[in-house]
Short mmCIF file of C-alpha atoms in Angstrom, two decimals:
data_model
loop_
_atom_site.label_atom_id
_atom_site.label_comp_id
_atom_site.label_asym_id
_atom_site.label_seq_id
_atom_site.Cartn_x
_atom_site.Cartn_y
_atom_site.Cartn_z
CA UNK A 187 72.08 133.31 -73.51
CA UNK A 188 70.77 132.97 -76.80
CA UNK A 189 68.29 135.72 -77.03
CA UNK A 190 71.12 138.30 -75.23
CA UNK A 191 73.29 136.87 -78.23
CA UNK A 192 71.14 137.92 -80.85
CA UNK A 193 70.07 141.68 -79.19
CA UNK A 194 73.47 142.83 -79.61
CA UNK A 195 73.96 141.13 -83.05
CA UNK A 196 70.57 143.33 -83.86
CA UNK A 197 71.88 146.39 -81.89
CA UNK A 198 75.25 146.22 -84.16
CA UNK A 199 73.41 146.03 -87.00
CA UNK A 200 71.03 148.95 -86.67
CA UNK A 201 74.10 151.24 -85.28
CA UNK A 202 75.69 150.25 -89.07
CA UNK A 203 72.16 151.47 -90.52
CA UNK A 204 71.86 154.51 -89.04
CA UNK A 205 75.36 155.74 -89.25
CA UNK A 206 74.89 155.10 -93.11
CA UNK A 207 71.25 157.17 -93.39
CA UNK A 208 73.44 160.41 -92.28
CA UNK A 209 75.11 160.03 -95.74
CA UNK A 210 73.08 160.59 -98.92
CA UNK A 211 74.90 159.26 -101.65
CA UNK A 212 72.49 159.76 -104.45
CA UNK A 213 73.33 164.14 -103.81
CA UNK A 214 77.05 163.75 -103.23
CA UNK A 215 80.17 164.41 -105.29
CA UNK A 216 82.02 160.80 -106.13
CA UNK A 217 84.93 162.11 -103.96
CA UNK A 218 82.49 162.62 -101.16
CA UNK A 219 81.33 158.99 -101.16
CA UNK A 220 84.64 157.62 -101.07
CA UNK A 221 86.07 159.55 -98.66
CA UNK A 222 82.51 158.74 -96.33
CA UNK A 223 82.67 155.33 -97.35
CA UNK A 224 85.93 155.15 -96.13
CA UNK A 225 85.44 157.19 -93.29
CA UNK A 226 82.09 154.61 -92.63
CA UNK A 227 84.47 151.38 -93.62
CA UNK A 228 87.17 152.57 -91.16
CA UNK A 229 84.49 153.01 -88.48
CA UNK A 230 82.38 149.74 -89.17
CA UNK A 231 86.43 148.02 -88.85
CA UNK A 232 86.87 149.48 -85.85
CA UNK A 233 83.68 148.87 -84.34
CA UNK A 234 83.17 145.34 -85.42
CA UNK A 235 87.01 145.05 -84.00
CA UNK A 236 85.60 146.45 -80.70
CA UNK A 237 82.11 144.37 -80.59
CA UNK A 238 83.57 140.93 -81.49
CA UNK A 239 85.86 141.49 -78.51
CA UNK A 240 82.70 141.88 -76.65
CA UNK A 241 81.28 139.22 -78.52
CA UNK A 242 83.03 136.78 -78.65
CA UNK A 243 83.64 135.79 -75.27
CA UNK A 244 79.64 135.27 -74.91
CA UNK A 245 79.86 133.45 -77.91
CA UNK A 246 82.13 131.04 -76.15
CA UNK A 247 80.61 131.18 -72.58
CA UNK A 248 76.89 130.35 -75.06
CA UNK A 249 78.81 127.35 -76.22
CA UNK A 250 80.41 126.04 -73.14
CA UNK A 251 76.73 126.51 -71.65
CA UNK A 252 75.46 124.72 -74.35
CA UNK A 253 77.97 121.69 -73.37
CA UNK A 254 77.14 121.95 -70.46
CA UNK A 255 73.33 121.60 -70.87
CA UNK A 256 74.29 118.64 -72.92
CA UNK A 257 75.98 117.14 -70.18
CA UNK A 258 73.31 117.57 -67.91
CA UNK A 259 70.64 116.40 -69.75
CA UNK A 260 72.68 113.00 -70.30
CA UNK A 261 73.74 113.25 -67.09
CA UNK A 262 69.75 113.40 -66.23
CA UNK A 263 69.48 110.49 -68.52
CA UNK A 264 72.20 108.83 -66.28
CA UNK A 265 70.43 109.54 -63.54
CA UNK A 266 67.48 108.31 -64.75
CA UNK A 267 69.07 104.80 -65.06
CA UNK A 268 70.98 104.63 -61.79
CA UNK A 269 67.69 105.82 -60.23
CA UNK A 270 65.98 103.14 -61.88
CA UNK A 271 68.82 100.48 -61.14
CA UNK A 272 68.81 101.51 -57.67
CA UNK A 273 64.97 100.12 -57.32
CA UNK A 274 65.85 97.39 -58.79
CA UNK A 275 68.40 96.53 -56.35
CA UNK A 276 66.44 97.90 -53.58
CA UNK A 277 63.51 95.11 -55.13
CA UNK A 278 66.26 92.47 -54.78
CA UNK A 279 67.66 93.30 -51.40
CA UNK A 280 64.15 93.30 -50.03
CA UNK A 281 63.93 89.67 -51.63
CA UNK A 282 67.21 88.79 -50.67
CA UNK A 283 66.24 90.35 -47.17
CA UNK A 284 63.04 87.95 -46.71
CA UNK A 285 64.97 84.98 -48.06
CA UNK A 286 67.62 85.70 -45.34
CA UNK A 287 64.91 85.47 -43.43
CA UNK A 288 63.45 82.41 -43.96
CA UNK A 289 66.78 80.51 -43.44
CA UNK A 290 67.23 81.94 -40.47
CA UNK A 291 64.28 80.71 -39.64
CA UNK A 292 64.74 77.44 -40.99
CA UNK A 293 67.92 77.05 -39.07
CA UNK A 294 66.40 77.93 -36.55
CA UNK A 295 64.09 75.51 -36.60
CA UNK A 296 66.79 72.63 -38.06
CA UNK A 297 68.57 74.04 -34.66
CA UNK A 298 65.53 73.21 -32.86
CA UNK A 299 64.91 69.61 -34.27
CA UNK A 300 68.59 68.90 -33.74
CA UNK A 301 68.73 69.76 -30.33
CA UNK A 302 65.42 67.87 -29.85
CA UNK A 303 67.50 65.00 -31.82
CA UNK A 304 70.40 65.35 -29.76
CA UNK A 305 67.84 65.00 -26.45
CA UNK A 306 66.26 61.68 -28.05
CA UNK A 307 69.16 60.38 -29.11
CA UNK A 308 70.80 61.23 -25.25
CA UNK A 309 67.29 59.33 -23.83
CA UNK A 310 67.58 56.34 -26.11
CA UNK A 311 71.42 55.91 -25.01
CA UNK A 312 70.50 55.94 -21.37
CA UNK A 313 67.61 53.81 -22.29
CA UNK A 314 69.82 51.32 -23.89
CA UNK A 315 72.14 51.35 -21.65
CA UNK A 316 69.58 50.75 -18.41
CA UNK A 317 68.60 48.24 -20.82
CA UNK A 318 71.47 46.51 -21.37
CA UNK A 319 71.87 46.98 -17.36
CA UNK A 320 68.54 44.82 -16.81
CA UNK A 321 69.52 42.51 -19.39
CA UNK A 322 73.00 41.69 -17.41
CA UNK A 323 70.91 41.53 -14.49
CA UNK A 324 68.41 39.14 -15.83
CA UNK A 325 71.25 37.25 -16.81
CA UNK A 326 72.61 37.15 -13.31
CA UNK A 327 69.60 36.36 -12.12
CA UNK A 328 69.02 33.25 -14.40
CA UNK A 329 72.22 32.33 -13.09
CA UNK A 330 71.41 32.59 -9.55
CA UNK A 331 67.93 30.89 -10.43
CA UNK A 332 70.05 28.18 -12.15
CA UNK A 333 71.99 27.90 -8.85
CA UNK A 334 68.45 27.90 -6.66
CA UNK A 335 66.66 25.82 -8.76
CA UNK A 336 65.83 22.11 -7.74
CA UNK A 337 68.26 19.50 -9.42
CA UNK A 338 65.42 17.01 -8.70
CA UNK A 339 61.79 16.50 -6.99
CA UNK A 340 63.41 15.88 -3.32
CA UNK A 341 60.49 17.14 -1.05
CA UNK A 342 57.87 17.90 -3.78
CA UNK A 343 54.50 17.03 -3.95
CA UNK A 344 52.86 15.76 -6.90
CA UNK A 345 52.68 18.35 -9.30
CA UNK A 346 54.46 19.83 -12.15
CA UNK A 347 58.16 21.65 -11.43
CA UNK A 348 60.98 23.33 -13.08
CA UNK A 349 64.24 21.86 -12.20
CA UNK A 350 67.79 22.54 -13.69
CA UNK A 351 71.21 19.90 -14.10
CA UNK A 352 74.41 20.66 -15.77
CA UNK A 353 73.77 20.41 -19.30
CA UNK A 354 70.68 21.92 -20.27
CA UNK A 355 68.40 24.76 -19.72
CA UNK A 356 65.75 24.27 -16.82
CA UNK A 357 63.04 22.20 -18.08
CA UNK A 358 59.77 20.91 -16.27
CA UNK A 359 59.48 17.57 -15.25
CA UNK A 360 56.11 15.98 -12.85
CA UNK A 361 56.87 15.16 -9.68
CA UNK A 362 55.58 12.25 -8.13
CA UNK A 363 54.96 11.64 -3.95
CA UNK A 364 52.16 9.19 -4.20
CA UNK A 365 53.55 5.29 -5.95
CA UNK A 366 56.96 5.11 -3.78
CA UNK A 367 56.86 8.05 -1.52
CA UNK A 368 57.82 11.86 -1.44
CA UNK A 369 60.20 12.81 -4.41
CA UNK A 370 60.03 10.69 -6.87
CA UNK A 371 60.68 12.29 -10.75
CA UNK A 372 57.91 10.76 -13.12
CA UNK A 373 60.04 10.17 -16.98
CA UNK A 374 57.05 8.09 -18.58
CA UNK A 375 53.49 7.62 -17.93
CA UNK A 376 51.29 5.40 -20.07
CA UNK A 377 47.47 5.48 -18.74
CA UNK A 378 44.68 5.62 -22.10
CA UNK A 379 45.81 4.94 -25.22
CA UNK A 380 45.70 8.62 -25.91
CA UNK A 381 49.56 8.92 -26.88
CA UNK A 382 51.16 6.77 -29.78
CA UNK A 383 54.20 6.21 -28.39
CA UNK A 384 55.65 4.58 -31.30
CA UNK A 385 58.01 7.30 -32.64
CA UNK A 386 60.63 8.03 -34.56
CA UNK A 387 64.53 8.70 -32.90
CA UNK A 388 64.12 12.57 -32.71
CA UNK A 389 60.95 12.41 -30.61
CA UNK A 390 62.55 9.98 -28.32
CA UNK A 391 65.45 11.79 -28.16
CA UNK A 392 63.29 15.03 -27.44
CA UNK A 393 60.92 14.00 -26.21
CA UNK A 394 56.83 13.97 -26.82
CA UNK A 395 53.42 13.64 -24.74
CA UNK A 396 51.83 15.66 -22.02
CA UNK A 397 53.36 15.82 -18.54
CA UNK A 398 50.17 15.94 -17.15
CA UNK A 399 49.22 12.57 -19.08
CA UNK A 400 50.85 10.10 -21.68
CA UNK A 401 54.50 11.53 -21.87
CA UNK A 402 58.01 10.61 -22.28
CA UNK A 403 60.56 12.57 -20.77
CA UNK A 404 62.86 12.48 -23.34
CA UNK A 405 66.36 10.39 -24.06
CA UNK A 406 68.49 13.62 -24.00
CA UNK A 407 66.99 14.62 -20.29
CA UNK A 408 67.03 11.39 -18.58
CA UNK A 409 71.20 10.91 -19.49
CA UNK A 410 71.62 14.31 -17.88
CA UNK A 411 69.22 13.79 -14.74
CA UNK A 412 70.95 10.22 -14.11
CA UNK A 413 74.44 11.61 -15.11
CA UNK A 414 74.22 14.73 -12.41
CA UNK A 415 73.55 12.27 -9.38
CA UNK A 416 72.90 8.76 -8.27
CA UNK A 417 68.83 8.09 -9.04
CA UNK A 418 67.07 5.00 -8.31
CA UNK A 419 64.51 3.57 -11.02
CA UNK A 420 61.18 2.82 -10.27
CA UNK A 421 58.74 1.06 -12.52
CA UNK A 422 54.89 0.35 -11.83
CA UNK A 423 52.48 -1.49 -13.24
CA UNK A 424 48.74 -1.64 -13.13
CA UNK A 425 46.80 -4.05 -15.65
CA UNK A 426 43.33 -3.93 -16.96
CA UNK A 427 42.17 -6.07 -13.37
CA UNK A 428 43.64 -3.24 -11.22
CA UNK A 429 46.64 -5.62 -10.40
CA UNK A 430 49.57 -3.70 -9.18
CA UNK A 431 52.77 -4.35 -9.41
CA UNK A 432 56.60 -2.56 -9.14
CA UNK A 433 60.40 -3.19 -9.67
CA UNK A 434 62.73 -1.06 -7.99
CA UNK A 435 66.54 -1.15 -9.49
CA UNK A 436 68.84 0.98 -7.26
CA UNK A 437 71.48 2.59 -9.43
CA UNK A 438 69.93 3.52 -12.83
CA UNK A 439 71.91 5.65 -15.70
CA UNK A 440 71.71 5.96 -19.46
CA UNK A 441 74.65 7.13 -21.58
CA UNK A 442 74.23 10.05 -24.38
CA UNK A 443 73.49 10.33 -27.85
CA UNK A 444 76.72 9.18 -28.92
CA UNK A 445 76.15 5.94 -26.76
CA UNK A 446 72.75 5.78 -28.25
CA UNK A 447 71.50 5.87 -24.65
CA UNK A 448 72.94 2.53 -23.75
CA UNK A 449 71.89 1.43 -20.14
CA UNK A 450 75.15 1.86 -18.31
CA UNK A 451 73.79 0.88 -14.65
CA UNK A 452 70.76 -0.45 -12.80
CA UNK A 453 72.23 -1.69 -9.83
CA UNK A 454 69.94 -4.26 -7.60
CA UNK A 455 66.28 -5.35 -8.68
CA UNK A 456 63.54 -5.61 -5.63
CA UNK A 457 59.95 -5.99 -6.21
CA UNK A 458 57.46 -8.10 -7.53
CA UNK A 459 57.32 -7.39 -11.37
CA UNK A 460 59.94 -9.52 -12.71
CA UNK A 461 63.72 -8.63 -13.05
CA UNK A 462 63.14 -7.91 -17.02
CA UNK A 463 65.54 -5.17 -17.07
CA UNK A 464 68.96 -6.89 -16.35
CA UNK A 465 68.45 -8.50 -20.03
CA UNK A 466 68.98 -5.17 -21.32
CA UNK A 467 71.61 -4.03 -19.23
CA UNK A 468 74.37 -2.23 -21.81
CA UNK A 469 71.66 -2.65 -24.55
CA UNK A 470 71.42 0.78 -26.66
CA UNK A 471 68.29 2.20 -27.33
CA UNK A 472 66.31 1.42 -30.70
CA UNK A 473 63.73 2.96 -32.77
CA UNK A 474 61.58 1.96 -35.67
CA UNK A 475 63.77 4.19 -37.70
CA UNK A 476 66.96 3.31 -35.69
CA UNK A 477 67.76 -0.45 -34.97
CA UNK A 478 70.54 -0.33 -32.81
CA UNK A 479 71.43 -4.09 -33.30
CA UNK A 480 69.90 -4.52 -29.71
CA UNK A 481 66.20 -5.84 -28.18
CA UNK A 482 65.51 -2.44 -26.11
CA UNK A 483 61.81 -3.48 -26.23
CA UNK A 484 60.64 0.25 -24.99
CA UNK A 485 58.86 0.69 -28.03
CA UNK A 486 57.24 -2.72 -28.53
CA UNK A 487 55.78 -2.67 -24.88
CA UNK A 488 54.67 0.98 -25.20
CA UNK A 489 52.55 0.61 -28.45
CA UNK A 490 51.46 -2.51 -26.82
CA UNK A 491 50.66 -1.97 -23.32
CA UNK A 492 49.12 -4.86 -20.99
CA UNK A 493 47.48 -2.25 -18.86
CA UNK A 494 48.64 1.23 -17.45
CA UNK A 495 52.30 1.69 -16.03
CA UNK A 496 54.14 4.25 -14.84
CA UNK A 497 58.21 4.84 -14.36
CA UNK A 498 59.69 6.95 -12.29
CA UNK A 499 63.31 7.65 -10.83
CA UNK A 500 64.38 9.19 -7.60
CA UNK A 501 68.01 10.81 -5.58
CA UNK A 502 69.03 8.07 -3.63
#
C-alpha cells in the first residue's frame, strides 16, 4: 500500500508539470501570466481538492493497515510466548502425568501389602485364638490329670512317680514295694555318705538330694502328703554289719511351716528298732540355722549315720 501511495503522489505531480510546460512565461505579456497562473492555480485547487479526496482515504486505510501489521506482529510475538508456555506446560503435565503414575502404582502396591497385612494379621488372630483354645485345653487337661493323678504309691512298684495332693503342684516322689510291701512312699534315704544332709531351713523345707539316692523329700511335701490322708510311718535301718532293723508308727503327720513342722501324730510303735520317736512327739523341727527350742535330732543322726536307713510312709 505504500508503493500504490507514492505512484499517485508521482502521477499528481507530473500532471502539475506538464500542464505548466504548455505555458511559456519567459514570451508572454505580464497579463498573460497572471491570468494562466490563475487559470493553472484554480486548476491545481481543484485538482488537489479532487485527488486528496481520492487520497486520503488510502492514506487512512495505509495507516489502519499499518496498525494492523503492528498488531499482528505483537500478536506473533504473543504467540510466540503462549506457544512457548504451552510446551512448557505440556513438559509439566507429562511429568505430572508419570508422577501420577507412580503413585498409582505405589498405592497400588501399599494396597497390595495392606491387604497382604490385613490376611496376616486375620491368620495370626485365628492363630491366637486356636492358641489360646489349646492353652484352655491344656489347662483342662492339667486339671483332669490333677484329678487322675495318684495321691500316693498304692499299687506301684519301685520306681520313680508323679503324684498330686491338695496343695501343691504334682511333684515326683520314689515309690517303694520292696522293705514293707507294695506302696510304700520313700521321704528319706541315707545309703553312702554321698549327700550332706546337714542343711540349712530352706533346703529342708524344700527339699535336697537325689530321689534315686541320698534325698529328702522335703518339710513342705511331707505336711501335705500326711495332711491329705491317714499314712503310716515306716523307718528302717541297716548298720555297717548288715543288721536290719524297722519301727512302724501307725498314724504319722507333721504340721506346716507356721507350726515349724511340729509332729502332730504317730499313733502306735511296732517293731524292733526302739520306740525313739514318741520323745519327739509335738517337738518342732530344728535346723542349724533354726533352733526351734526342741531336740528334733533329724539332723544330728543324718550327718552322723550308724549305718544306712531308710524312711518311708504309706495310706493306711
Amino acid at each position: 500500500m505504500k508503493i500504490f501511495a507514492t505512484i499517485l503522489l508521482i502521477i499528481f505531480n507530473s500532471g502539475i508539470i506538464h500542464s505548466s510546460n504548455e505555458f511559456d512565461f519567459t514570451t508572454e505579456s505580464s497579463q498573460v501570466k497572471n491570468i494562466t497562473y490563475s487559470i493553472i492555480k484554480d486548476n491545481e485547487e481543484k485538482c488537489y481538492g479532487y485527488c486528496f479526496n481520492i487520497v486520503q482515504p488510502v492514506l487512512e486505510h495505509t495507516v489502519h493497515i499499518q496498525v494492523k501489521d503492528k498488531q499482528i506482529q505483537e500478536q506473533a510475538i504473543t504467540l510466540k510466548e503462549y506457544e512457548k508456555q504451552i510446551a512448557d506446560l505440556k513438559m509439566k503435565v507429562a511429568i505430572f502425568e508419570e508422577a501420577i503414575k507412580n503413585k498409582d502404582q505405589q498405592i497400588l502396591l501399599c494396597d497390595k501389602s495392606k491387604n497382604e497385612s490385613l490376611e496376616k494379621s486375620t491368620i495370626i488372630a485365628a492363630k491366637d485364638e486356636l492358641l489360646s483354645n489349646l492353652n484352655e485345653k491344656i489347662m483342662e487337661y492339667k486339671i483332669k490329670l490333677g484329678n487322675c493323678l495318684a495321691t500316693s504309691c498304692i499299687n506301684k512298684l519301685t520306681d520313680i512317680y508323679e503324684i498330686k495332693v491338695p496343695g501343691i503342684d504334682a511333684f515326683s516322689v520314689p515309690c517303694d514295694s520292696r522293705l514293707a510291701g507294695a506302696g510304700w512312699t520313700v521321704i528319706q534315704r541315707r545309703m553312702d555318705g554321698s549327700v550332706d544332709f546337714n542343711r540349712n531351713w530352706t533346703d529342708y523345707r524344700e527339699g535336697f538330694g537325689d530321689l534315686r539316692g541320698e534325698f529328702f523329700i522335703g518339710l513342705d511335701k511331707l505336711h501335705l502328703i500326711t495332711k491329705s490322708q491317714t499314712h503310716e510311718l515306716y523307718i528302717y535301718l541297716k548298720d555297717f554289719n548288715d543288721k536290719e532293723r524297722y519301727a512302724r508308727y501307725d498314724h504319722f503327720y507333721i504340721g506346716n511351716e507356721d507350726e515349724f513342722y511340729k509332729i502332730k501324730s504317730i499313733g502306735s510303735y511296732s517293731g524292733d528298732a526302739g520306740d525313739d520317736l514318741k520323745n519327739h512327739k509335738d517337738s518342732k523341727f530344728s535346723t542349724s540355722d533354726r533352733d526351734n527350742d526342741d531336740d528334733l535330732d533329724i539332723v544330728d543322726k543324718a550327718s552322723n549315720p550308724v549305718g544306712g536307713f531308710t524312711i518311708v510312709i504309706g495310706v493306711i
